[in-house]
PDB file of C-alpha atoms in Angstrom:
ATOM      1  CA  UNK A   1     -18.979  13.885  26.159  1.00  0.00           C
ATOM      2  CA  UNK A   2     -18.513  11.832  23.456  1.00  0.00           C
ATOM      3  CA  UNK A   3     -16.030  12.654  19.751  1.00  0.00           C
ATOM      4  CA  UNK A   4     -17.453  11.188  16.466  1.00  0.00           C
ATOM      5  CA  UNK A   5     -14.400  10.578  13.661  1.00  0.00           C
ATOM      6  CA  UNK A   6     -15.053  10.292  10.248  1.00  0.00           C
ATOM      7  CA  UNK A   7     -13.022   8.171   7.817  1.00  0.00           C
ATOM      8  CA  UNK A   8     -14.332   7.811   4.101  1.00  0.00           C
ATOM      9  CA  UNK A   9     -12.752   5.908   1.372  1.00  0.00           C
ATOM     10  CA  UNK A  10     -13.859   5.451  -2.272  1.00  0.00           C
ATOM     11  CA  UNK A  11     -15.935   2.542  -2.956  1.00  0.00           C
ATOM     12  CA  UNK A  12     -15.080   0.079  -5.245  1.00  0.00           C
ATOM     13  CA  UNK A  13     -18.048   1.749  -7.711  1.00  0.00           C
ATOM     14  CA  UNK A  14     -17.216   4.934  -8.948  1.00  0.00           C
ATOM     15  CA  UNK A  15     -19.444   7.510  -6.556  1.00  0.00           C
ATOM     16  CA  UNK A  16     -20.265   5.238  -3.529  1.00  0.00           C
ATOM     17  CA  UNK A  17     -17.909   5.665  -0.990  1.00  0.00           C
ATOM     18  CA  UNK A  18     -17.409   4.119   2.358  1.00  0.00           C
ATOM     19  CA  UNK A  19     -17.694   6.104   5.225  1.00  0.00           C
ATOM     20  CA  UNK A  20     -16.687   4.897   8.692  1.00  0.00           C
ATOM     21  CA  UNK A  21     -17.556   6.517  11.850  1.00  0.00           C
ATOM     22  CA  UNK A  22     -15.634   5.672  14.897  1.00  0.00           C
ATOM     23  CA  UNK A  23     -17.418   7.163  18.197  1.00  0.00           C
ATOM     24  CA  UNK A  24     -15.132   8.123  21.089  1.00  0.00           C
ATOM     25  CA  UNK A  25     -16.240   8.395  24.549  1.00  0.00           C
ATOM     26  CA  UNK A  26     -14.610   9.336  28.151  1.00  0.00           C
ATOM     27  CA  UNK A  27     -13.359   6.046  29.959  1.00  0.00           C
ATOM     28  CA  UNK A  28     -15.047   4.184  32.646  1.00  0.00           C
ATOM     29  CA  UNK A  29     -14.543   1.988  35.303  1.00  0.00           C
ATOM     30  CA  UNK A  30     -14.726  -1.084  32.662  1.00  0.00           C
ATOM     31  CA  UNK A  31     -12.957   0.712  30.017  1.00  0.00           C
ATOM     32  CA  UNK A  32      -9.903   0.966  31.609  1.00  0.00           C
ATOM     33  CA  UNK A  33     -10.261  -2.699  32.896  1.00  0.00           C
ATOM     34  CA  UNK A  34     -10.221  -3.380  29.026  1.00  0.00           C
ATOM     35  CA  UNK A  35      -6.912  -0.827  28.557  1.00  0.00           C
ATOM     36  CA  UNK A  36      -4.761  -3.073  30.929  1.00  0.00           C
ATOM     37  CA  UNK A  37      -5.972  -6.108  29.057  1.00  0.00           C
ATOM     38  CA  UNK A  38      -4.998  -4.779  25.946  1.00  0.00           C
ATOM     39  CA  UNK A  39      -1.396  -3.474  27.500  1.00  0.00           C
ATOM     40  CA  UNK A  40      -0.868  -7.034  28.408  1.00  0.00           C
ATOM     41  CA  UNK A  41      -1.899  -8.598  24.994  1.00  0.00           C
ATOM     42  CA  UNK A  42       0.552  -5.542  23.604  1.00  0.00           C
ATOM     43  CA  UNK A  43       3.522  -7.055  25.898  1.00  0.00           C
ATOM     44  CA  UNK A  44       3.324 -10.320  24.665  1.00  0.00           C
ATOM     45  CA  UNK A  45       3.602  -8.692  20.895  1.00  0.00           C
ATOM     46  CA  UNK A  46       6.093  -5.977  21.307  1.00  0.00           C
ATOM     47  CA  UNK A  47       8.668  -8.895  23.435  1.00  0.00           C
ATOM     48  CA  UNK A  48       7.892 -11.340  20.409  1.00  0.00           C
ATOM     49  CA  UNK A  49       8.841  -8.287  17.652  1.00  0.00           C
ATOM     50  CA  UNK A  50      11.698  -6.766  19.796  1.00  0.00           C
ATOM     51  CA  UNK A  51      13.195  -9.542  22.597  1.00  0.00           C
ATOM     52  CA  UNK A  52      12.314  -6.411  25.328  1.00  0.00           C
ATOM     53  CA  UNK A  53       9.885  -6.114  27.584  1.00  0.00           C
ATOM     54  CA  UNK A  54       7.559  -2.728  27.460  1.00  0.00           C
ATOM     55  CA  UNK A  55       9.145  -1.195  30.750  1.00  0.00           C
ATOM     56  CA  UNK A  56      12.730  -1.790  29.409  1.00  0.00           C
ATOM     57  CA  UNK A  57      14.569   1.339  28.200  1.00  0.00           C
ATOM     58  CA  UNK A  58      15.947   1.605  24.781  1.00  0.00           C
ATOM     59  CA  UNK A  59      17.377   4.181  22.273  1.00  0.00           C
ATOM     60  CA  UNK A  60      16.040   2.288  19.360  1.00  0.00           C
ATOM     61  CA  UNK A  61      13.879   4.668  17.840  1.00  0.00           C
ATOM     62  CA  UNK A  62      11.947   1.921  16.146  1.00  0.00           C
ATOM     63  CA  UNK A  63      11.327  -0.037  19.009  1.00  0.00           C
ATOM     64  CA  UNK A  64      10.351   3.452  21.165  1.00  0.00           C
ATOM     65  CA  UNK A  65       7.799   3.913  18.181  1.00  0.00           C
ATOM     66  CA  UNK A  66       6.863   0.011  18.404  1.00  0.00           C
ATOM     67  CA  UNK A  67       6.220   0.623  22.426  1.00  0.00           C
ATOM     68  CA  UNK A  68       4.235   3.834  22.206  1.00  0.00           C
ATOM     69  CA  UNK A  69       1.707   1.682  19.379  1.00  0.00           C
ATOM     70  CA  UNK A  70       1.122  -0.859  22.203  1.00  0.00           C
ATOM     71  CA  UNK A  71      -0.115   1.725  24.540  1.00  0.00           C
ATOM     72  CA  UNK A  72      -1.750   4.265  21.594  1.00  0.00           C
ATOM     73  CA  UNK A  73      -3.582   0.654  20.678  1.00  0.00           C
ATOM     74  CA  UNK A  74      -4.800   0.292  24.320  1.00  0.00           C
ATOM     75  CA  UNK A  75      -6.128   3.702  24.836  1.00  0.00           C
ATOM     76  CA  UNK A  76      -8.042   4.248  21.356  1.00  0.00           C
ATOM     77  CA  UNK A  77      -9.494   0.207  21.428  1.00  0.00           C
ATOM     78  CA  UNK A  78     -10.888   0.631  25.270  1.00  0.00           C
ATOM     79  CA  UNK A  79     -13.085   3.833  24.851  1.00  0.00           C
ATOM     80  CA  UNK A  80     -15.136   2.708  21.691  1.00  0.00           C
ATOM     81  CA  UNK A  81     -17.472   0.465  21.186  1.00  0.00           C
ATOM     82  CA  UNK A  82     -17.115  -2.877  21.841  1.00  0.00           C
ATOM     83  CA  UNK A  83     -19.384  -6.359  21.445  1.00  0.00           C
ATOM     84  CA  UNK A  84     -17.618 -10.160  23.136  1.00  0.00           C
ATOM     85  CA  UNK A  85     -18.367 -12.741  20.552  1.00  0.00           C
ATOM     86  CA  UNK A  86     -17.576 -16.679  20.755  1.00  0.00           C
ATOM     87  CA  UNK A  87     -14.329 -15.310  18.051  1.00  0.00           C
ATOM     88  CA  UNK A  88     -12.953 -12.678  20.622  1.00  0.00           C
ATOM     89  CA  UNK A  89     -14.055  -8.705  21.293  1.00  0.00           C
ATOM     90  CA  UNK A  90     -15.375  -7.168  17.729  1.00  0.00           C
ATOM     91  CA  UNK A  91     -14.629  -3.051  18.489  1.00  0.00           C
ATOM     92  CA  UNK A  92     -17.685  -1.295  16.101  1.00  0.00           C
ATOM     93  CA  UNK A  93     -18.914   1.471  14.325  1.00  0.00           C
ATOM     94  CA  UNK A  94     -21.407   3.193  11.980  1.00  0.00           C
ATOM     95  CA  UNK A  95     -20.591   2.017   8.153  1.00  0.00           C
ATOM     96  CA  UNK A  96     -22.439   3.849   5.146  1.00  0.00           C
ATOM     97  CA  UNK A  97     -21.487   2.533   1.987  1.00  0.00           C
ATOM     98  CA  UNK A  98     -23.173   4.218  -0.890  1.00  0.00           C
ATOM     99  CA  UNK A  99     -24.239   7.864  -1.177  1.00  0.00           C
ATOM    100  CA  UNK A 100     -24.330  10.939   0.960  1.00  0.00           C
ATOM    101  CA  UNK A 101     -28.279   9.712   1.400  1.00  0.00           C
ATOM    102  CA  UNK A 102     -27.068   6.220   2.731  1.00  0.00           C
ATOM    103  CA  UNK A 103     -28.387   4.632   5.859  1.00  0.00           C
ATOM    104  CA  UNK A 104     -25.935   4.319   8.708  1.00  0.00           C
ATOM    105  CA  UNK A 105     -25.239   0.739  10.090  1.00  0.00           C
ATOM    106  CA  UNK A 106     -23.849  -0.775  12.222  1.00  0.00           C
ATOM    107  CA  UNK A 107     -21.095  -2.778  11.748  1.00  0.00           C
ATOM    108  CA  UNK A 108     -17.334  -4.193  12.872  1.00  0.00           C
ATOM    109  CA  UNK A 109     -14.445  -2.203  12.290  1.00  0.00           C
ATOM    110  CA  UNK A 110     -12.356  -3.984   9.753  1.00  0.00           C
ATOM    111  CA  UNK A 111      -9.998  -6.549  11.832  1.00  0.00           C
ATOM    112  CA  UNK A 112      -6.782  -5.539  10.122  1.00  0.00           C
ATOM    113  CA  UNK A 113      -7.576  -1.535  11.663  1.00  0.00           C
ATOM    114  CA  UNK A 114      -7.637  -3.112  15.302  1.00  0.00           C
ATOM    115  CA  UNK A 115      -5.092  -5.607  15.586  1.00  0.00           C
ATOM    116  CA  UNK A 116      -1.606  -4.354  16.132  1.00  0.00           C
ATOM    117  CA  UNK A 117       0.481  -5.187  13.272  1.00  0.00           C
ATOM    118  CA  UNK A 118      -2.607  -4.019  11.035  1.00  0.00           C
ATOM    119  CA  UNK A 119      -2.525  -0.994  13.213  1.00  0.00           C
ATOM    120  CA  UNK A 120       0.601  -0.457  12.612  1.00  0.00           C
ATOM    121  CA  UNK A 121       0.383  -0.791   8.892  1.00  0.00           C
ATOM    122  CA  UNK A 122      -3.046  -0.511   7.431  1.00  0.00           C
ATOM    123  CA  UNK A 123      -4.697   1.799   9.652  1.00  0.00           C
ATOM    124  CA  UNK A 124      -5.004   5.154   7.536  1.00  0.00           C
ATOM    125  CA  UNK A 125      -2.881   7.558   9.407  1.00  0.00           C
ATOM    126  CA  UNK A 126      -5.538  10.268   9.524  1.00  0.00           C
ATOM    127  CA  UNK A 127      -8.114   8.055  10.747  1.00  0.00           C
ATOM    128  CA  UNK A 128      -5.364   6.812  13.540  1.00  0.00           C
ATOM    129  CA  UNK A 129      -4.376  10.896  14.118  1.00  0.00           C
ATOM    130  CA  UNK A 130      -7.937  11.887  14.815  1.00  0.00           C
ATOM    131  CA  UNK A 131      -9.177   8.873  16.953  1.00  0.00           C
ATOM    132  CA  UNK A 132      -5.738   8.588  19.168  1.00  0.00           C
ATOM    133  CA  UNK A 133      -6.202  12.974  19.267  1.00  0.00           C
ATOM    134  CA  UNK A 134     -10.147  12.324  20.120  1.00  0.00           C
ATOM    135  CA  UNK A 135      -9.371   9.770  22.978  1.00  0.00           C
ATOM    136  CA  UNK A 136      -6.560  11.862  24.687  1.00  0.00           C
ATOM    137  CA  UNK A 137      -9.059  14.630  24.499  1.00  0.00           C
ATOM    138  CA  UNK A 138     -11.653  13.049  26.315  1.00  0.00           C
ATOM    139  CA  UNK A 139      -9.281  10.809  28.398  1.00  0.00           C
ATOM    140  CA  UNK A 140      -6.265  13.184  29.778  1.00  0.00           C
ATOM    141  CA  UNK A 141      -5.299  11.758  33.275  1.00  0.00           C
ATOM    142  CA  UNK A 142      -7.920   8.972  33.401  1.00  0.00           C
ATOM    143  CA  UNK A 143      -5.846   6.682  31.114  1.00  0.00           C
ATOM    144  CA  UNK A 144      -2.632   5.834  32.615  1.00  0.00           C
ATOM    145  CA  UNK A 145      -0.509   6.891  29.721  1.00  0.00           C
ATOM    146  CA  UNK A 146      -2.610  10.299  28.743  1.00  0.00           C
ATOM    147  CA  UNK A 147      -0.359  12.515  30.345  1.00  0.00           C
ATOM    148  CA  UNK A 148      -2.789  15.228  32.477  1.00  0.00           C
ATOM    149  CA  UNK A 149      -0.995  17.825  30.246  1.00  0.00           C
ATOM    150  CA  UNK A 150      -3.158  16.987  28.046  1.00  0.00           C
ATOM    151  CA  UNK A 151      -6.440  18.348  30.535  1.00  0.00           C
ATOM    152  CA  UNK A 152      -7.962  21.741  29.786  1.00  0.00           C
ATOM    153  CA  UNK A 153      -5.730  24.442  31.664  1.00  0.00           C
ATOM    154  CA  UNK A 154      -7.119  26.884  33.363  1.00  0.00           C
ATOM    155  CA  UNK A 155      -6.357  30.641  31.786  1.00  0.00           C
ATOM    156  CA  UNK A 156      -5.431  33.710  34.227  1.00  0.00           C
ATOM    157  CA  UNK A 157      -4.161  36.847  31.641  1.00  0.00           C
ATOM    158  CA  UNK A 158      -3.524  40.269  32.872  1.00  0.00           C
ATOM    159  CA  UNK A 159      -4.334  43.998  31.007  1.00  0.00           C
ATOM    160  CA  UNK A 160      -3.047  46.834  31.832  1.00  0.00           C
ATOM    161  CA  UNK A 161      -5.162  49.377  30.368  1.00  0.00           C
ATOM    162  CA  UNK A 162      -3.458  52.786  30.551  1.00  0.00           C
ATOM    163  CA  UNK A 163      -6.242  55.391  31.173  1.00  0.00           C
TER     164      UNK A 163
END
C-alpha cells in the first residue's frame, strides 16, 4: 500500500502554482537500513545543537521536541523515494508547476525540506503533519519508533437487542 501527499504553493506567476507530491510507501528490508543511517546522522546533529546524546533523558521540552525531529526525520526520509548521487542521497517526488492541466515530473524535493534544521524550520507544517501521519500509517511496528499502537486494532462490540 502506498499514501500519496499533496503540498501546493502559489507560484511566483499569479495562477500557476506548485504542486508537490510526496509518495509514501510501507518499509522494507533496505528502508529501514536507511532509517538507522539517518538516526545516526540525527545523533551527530541533535549532540552538536544540545551537548546530549539522543538516549539521554531530559525535561527540556525543547530538546524532547529537538529529539523526536531526529527520529520523525528518519522515519518520513527512509520510506520515500530515494536516488544516490556523487552529492549524497536526493529523496524525490512528482513536481507540477503550472496549471491544474500540468504534466507531472519528476523531480528532487527541495534540500532545505529534507535536511534537519530546514526540517525543522522550512518544512510547511501541513506537508510535515500529513507525510509523518502517512508513514506511521503504513509503518506502525515496522519502524522502531512507530509505536504498534499505531496498527489497525481489531474491533469486538456487543448488542443486546431486547426482543
Amino acid at each position: 500500500m502506498k499514501i500519496q501527499i499533496e503540498h501546493t504553493v502559489a507560484g511566483s506567476v499569479s495562477g500557476k502554482n506548485e504542486t508537490y507530491r510526496i509518495t509514501v510507501r510501507s518499509a522494507s528490508y533496505v528502508d529501514r537500513a536507511h532509517y538507522f543511517a539517518l538516526a545516526r546522522e540525527a545523533g551527530d546533529w541533535y549532540v552538536q545543537r544540545t551537548g546530549l546524546q539522543l538516549e539521554d533523558e531530559t525535561d527540556e521540552a525543547e530538546f524532547i521536541a529537538l529529539r523526536n525531529l531526529c527520529f520523525f526525520r528518519a522515519e518520513m526520509l527512509c520510506v520515500i523515494d530515494r536516488e544516490r548521487t556523487s552529492n549524497g542521497i536526493v529523496y524525490q517526488c512528482n513536481y507540477r508547476n503550472g496549471t491544474l492541466d500540468a504534466k507531472w515530473q519528476r523531480k528532487s524535493l527541495p534540500a532545505d525540506w529534507v535536511s534537519l534544521d530546514g526540517m525543522a524550520d522550512l518544512l510547511p507544517t501541513g506537508l510535515f503533519d500529513e507525510w509523518l501521519a502517512a508513514t506511521r500509517e503504513l509503518n506502525a511496528g515496522v519502524l522502531p519508533t512507530v509505536p504498534e499502537r499505531f496498527l489497525a486494532q481489531p474491533l469486538t462490540t456487543k448488542l443486546v437487542i431486547d426482543n
